[in-house]
mmCIF file of C-alpha atoms and ligand atoms in Angstrom:
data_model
loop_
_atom_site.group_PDB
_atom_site.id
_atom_site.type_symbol
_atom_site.label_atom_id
_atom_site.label_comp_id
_atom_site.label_asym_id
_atom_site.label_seq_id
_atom_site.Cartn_x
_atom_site.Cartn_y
_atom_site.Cartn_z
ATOM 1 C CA UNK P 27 79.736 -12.609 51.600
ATOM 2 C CA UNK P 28 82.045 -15.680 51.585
ATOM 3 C CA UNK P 29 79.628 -18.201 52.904
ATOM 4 C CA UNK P 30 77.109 -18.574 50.242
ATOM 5 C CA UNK P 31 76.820 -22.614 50.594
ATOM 6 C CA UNK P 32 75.750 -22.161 54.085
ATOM 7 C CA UNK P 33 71.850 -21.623 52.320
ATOM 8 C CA UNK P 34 72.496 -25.409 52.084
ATOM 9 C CA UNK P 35 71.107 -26.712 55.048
ATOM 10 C CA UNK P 36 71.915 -30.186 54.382
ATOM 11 C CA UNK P 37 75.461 -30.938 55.647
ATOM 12 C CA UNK P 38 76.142 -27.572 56.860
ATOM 13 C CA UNK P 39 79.499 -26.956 58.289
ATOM 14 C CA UNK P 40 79.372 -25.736 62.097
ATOM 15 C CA UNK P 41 81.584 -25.205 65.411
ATOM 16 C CA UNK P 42 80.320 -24.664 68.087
ATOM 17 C CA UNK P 43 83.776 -24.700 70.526
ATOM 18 C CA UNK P 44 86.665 -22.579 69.775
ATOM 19 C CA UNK P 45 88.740 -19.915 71.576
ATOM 20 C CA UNK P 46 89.878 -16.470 70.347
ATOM 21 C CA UNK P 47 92.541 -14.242 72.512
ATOM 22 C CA UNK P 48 89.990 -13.178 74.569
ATOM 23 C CA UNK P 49 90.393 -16.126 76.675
ATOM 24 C CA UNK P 50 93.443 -18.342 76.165
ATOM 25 C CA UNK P 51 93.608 -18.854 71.814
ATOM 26 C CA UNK P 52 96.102 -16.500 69.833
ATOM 27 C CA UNK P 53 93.525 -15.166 66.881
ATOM 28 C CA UNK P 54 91.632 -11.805 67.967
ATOM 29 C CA UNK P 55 87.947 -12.635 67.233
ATOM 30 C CA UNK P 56 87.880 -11.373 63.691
ATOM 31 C CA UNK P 57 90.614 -13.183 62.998
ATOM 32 C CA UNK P 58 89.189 -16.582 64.051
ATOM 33 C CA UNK P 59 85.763 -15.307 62.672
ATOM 34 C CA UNK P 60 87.666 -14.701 59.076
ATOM 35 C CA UNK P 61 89.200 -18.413 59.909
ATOM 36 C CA UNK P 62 85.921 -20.210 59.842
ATOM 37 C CA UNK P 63 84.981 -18.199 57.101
ATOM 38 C CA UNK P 64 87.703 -19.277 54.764
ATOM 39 C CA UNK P 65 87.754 -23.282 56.476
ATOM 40 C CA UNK P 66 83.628 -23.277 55.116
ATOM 41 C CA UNK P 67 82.194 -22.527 58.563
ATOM 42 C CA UNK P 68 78.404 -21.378 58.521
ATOM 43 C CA UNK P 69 77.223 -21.298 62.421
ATOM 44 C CA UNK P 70 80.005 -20.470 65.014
ATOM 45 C CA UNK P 71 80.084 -20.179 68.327
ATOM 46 C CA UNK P 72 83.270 -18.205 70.315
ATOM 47 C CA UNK P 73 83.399 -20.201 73.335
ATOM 48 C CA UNK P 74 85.610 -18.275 75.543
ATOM 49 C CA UNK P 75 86.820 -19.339 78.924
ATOM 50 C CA UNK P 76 84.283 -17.620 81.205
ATOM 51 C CA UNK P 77 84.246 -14.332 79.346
ATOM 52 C CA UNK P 78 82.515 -12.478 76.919
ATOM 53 C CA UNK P 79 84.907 -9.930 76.006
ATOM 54 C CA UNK P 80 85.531 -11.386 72.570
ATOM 55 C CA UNK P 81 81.706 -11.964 71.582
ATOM 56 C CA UNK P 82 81.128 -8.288 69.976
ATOM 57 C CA UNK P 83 83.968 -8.459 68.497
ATOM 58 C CA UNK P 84 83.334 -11.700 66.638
ATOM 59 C CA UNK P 85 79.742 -10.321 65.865
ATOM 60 C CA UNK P 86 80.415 -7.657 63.861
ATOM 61 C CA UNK P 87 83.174 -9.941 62.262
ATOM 62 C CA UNK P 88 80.751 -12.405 61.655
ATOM 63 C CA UNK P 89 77.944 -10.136 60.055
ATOM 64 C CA UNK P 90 80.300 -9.205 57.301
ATOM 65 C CA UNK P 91 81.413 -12.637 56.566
ATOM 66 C CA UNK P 92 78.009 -14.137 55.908
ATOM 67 C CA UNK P 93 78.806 -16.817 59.124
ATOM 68 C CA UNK P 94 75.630 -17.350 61.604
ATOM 69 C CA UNK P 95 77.471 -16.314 64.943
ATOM 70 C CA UNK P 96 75.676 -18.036 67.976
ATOM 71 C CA UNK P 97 76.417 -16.463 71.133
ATOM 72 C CA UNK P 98 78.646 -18.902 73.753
ATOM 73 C CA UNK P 99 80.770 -19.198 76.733
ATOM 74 C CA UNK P 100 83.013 -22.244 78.343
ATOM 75 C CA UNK P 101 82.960 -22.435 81.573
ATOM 76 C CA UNK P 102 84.613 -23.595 84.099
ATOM 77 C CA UNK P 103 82.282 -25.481 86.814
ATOM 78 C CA UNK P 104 82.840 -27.999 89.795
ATOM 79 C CA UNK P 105 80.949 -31.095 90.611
ATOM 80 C CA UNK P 106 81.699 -33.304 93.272
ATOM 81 C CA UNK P 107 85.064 -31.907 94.031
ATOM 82 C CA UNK P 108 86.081 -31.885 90.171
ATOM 83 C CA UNK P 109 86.214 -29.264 87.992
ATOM 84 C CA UNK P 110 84.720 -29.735 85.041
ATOM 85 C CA UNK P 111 83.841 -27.830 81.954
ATOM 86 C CA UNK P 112 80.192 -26.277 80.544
ATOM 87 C CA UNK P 113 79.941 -24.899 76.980
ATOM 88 C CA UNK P 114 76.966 -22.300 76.969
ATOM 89 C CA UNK P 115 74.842 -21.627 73.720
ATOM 90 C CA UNK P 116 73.108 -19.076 72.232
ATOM 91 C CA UNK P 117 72.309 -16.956 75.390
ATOM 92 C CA UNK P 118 71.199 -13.581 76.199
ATOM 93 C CA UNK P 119 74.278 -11.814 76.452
ATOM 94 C CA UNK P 120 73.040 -9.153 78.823
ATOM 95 C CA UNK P 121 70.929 -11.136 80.671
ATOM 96 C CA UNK P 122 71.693 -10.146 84.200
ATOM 97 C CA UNK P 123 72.099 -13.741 85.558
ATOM 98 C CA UNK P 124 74.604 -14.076 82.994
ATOM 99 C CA UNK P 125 76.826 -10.821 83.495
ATOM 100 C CA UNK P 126 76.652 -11.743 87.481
ATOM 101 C CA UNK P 127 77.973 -15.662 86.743
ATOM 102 C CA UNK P 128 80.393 -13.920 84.470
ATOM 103 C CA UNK P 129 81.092 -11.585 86.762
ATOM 104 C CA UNK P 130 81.907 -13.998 89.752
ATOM 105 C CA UNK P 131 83.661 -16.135 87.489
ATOM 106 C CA UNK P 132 86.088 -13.536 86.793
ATOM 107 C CA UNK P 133 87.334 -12.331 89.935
ATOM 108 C CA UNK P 134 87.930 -16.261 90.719
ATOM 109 C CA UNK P 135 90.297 -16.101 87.648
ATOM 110 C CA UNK P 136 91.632 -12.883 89.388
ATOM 111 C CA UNK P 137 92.082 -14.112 92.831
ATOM 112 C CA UNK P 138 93.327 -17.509 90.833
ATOM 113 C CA UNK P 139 96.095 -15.819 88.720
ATOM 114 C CA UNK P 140 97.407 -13.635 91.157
ATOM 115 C CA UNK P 141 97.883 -16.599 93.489
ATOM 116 C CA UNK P 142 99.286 -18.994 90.221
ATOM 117 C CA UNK P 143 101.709 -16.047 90.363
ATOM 118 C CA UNK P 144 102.533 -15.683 93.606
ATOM 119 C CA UNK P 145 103.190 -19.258 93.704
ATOM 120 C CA UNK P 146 105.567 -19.326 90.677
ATOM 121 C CA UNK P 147 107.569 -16.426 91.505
ATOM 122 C CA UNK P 148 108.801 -19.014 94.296
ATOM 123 C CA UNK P 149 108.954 -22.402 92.528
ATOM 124 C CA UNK P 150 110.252 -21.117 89.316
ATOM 125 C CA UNK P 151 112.372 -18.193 90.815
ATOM 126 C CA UNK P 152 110.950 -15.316 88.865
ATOM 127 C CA UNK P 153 109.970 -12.194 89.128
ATOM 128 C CA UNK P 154 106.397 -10.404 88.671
ATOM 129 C CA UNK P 155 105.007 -13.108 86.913
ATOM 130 C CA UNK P 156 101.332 -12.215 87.313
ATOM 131 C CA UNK P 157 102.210 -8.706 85.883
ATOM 132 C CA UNK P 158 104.314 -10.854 82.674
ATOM 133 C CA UNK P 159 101.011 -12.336 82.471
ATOM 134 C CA UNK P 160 98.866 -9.707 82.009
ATOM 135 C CA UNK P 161 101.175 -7.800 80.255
ATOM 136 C CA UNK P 162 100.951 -10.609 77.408
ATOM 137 C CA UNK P 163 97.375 -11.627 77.948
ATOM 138 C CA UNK P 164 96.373 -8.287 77.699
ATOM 139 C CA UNK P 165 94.011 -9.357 80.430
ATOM 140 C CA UNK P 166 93.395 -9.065 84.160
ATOM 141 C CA UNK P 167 92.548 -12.527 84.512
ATOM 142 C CA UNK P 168 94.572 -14.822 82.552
ATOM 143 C CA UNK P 169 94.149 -18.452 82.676
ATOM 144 C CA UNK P 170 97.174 -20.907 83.291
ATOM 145 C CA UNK P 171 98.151 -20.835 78.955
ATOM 146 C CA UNK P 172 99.550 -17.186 79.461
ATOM 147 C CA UNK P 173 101.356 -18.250 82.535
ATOM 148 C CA UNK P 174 102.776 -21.227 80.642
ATOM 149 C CA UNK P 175 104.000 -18.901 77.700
ATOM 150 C CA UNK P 176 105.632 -16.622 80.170
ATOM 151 C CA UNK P 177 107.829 -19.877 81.789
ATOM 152 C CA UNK P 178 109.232 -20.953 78.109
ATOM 153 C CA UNK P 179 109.851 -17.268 77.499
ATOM 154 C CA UNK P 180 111.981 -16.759 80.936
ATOM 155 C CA UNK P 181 113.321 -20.327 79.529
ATOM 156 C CA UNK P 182 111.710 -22.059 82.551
ATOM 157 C CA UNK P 183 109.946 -24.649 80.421
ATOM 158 C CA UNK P 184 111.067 -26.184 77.096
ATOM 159 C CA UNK P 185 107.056 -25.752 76.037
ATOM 160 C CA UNK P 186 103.430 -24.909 77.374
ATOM 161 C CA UNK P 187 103.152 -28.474 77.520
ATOM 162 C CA UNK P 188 106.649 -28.546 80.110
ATOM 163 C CA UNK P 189 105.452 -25.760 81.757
ATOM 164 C CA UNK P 190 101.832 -27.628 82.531
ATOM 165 C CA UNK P 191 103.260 -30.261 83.284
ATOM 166 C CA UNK P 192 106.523 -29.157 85.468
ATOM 167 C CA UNK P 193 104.286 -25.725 87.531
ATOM 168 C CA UNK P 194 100.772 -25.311 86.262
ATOM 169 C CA UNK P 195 98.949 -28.820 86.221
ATOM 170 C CA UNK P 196 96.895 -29.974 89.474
ATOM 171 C CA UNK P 197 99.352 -31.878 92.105
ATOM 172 C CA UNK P 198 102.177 -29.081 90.394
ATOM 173 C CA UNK P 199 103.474 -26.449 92.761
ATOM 174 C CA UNK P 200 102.067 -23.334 91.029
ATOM 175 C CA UNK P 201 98.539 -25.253 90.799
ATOM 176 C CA UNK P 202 95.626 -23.279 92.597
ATOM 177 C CA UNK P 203 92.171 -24.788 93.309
ATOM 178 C CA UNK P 204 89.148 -22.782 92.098
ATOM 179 C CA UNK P 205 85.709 -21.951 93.786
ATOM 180 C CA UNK P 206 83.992 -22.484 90.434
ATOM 181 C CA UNK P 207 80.558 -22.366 90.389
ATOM 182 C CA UNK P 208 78.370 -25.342 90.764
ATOM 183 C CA UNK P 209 77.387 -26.887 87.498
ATOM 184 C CA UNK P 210 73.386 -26.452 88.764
ATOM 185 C CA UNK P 211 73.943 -22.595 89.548
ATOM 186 C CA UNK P 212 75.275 -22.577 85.788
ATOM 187 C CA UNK P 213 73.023 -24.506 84.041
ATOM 188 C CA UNK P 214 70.170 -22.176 85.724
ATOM 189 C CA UNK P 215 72.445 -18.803 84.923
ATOM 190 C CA UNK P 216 72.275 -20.010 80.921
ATOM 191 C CA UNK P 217 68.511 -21.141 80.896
ATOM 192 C CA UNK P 218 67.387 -18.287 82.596
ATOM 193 C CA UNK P 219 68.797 -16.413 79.756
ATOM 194 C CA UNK P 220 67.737 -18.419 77.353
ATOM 195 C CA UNK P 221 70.542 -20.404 76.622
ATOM 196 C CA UNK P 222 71.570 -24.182 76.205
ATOM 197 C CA UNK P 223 73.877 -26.132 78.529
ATOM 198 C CA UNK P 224 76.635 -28.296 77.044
ATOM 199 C CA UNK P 225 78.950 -31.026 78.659
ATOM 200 C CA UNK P 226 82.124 -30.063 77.152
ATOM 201 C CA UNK P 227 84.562 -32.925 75.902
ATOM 202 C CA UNK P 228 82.926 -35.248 78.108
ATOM 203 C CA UNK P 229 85.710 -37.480 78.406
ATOM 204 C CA UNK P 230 88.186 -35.668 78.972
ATOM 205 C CA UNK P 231 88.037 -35.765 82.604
ATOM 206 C CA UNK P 232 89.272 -39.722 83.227
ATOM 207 C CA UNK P 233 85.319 -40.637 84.279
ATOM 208 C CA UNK P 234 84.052 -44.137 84.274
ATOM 209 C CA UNK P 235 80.957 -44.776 82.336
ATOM 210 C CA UNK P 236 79.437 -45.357 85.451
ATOM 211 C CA UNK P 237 80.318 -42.063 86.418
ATOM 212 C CA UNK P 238 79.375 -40.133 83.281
ATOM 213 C CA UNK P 239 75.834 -41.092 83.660
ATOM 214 C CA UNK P 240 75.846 -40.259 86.865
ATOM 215 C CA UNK P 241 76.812 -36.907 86.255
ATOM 216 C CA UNK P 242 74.297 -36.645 82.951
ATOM 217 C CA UNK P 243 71.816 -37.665 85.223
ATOM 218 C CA UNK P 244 72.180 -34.624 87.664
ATOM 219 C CA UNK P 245 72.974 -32.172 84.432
ATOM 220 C CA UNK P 246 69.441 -33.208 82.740
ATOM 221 C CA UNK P 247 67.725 -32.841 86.127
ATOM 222 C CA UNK P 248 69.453 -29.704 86.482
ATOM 223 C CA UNK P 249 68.023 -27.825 83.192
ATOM 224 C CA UNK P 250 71.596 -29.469 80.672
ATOM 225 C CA UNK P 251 70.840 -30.101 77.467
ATOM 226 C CA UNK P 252 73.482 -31.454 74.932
ATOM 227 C CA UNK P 253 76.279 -33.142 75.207
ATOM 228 C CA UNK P 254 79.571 -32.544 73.443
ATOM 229 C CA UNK P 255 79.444 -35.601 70.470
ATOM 230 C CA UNK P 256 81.376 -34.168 67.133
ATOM 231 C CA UNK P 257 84.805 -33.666 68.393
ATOM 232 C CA UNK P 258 87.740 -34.480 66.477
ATOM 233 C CA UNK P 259 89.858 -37.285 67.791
ATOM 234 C CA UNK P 260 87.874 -39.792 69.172
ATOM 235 C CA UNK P 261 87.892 -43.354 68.876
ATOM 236 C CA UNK P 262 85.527 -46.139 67.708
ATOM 237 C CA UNK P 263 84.701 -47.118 71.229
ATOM 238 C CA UNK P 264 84.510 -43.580 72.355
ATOM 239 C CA UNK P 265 81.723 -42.930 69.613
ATOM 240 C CA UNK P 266 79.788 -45.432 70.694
ATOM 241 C CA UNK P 267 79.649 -44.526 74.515
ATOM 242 C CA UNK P 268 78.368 -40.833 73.750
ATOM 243 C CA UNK P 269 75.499 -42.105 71.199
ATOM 244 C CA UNK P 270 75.059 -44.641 74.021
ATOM 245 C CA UNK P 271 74.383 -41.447 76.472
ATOM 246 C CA UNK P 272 72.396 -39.655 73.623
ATOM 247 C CA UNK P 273 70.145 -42.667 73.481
ATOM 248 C CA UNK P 274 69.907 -42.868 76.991
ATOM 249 C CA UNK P 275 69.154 -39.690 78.335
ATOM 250 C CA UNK P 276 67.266 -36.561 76.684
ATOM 251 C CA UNK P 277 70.466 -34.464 75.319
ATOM 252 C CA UNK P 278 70.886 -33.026 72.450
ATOM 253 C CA UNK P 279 74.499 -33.441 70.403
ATOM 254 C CA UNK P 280 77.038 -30.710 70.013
ATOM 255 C CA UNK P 281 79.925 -30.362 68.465
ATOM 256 C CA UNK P 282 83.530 -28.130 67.899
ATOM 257 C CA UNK P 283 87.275 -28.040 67.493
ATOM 258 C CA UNK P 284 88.288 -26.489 70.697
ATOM 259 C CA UNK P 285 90.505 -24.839 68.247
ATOM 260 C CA UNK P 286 92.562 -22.483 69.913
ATOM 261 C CA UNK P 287 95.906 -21.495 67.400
ATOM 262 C CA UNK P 288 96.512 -22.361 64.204
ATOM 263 C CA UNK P 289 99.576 -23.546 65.619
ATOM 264 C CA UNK P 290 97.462 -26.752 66.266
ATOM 265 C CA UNK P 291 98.273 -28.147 63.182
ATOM 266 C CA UNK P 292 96.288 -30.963 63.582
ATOM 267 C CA UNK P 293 93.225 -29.083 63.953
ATOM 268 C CA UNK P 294 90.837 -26.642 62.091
ATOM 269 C CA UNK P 295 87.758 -24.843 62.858
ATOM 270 C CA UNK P 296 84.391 -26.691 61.524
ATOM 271 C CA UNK P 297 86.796 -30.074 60.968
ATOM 272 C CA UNK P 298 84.445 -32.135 63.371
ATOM 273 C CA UNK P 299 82.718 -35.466 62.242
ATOM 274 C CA UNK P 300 79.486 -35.278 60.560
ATOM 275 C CA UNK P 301 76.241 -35.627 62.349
ATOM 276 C CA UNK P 302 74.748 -39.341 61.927
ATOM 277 C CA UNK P 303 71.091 -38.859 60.531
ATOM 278 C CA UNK P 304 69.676 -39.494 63.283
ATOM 279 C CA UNK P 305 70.697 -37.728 65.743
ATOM 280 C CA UNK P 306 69.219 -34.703 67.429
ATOM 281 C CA UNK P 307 71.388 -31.682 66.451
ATOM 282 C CA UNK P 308 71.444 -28.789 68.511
ATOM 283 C CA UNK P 309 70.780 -26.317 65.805
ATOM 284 C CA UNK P 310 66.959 -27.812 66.924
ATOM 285 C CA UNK P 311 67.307 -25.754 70.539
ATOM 286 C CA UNK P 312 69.268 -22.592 69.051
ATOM 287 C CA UNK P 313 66.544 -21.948 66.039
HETATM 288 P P1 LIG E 613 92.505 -22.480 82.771
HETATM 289 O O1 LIG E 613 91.240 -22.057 82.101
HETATM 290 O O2 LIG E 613 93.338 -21.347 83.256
HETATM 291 O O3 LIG E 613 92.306 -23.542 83.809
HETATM 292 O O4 LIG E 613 93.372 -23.142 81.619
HETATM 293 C C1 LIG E 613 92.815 -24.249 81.000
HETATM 294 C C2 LIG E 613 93.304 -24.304 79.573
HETATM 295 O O5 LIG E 613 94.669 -24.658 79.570
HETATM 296 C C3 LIG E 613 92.594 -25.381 78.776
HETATM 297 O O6 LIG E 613 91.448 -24.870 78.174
HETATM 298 C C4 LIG E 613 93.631 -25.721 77.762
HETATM 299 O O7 LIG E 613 93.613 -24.758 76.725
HETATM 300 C C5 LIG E 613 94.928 -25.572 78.526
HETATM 301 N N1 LIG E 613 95.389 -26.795 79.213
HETATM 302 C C6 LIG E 613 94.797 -27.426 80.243
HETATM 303 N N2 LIG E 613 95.523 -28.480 80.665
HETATM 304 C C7 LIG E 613 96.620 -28.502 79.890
HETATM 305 C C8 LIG E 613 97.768 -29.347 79.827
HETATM 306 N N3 LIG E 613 97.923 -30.379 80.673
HETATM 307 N N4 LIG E 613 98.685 -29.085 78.884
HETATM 308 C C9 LIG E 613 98.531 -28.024 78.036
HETATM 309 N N5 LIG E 613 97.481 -27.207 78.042
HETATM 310 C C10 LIG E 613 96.536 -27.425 78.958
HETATM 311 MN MN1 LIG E 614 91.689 -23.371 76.616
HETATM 312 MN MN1 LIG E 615 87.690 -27.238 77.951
HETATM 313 MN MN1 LIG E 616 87.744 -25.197 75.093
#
């Protein structure tokens, strides 16, 4: 038992957004679980791209670490014609409306890869590169990262970033639009089973202020309930427009790394800002 400062509740260290290889990270989910461990973590939260392959995994990894693991999910979700993207927390796993969005969110990714790779085998001149994908992955599904690592290792891209930018990215020949599911028929999947509905990096998707309240306004009438505040990297002005959305509507605040390698240099799980003191923490909704 590592963690013995987490009895602290004052200032306790949590992440609540981080990816394991389950989805698109490089750690298996003991490994990231031993990560947080080690970087001071107390309450974590696997947030895998629409899957929860890598949650009982981390929960048994978690249990003998001493970290609070709190169940979660990122996924992906359109809203007027944009895809967007919806951290879930602390959930009923096995909740049926969960398995069944999970479910359907999965053979998207299917249908989506095997299309990315259809589509590259022509623009990049390979061969099989679905199967390279899954062969690396280690998963049916794999999201655009693993089809990024395949192009720089067939030496079509200098980097992931290249590769995103040259094939994978939207407007990019290999790009392949996505029946997500609509960010209401998510937000009702997670509070159905108990869970709590997150904007993820909300603004990271180029929207006006104008526009992020408009969307916050449909989310809260929807059932969403926090917004993504503590991330690492934002500016002074940035700050102050999501307290100004906390103020304004009736979210709670969130917060993680997105960590996804410890490649990432410039990142660590649980290295998020501090709460202010008075602002309503999420731990409130996941008690
Ligand atoms: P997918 O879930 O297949 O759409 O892949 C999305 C993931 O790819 C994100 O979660 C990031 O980890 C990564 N990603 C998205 N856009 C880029 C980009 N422009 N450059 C590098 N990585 C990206
Ligand atoms: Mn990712
Ligand atoms: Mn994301
Ligand atoms: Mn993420």
């Amino acid at each position: 038992m590592k963690a013995d400062h987490c009895a602290d509740l004052h200032g306790l260290r949590f992440d609540f957004h981080c990816h394991s290889r389950a989805s698109d990270g490089s750690l298996s989910p003991s490994e990231l679980v031993a990560r947080a461990a080690d970087a001071g973590v107390c309450e974590l939260a696997l947030t895998d791209h629409d899957t929860l392959a890598g949650q009982a995994e981390a929960a048994q990894a978690a249990a003998s670490q001493g970290v609070r693991l709190v169940s979660g999910i990122e996924l992906s979700v359109s809203w007027d014609n944009r895809e967007l993207h919806m951290v879930a927390l602390g959930f009923a796993s096995a909740h049926p409306a969960m398995q069944q969005l999970v479910a359907q969110q999965q053979q998207a990714r299917q249908q989506r890869a095997e299309r990315i790779g259809a589509k590259l085998d022509r623009a990049a001149n390979m061969t099989g590169s679905y199967q390279q994908a899954v062969l690396l992955s280690d998963q049916q599904a794999p999201g655009r990262p693993w089809f990024a690592r395949v192009l720089v290792a067939a030496g079509k891209a200098r980097d992931e970033q290249h590769a995103f930018n040259r094939f994978l990215k939207p407007g990019q020949s290999a790009f392949v639009a996505t029946p997500w599911v609509a960010v209401a028929d998510a937000v009702s999947a997670v509070r159905q089973a108990g869970g709590v509905a997150v904007l993820a990096h909300p603004l990271r998707y180029g929207f006006t202020r104008r526009k992020l309240r408009r969307f916050l306004d449909q989310f809260v009438a929807a059932g969403g309930q926090a917004l993504e505040v503590l991330t690492p990297g934002l500016n002074a002005q940035q700050q102050a427009l999501l307290q100004e959305c906390l103020r304004d509507f009736p979210l709670y605040a969130s917060g993680g790394s997105d960590f996804h390698s410890p490649q990432q240099s410039w990142l660590e799980l649980g290295r998020i800002p501090r709460p202010g003191n008075e602002m309503p923490m999420i731990q409130a909704l996941l008690a």
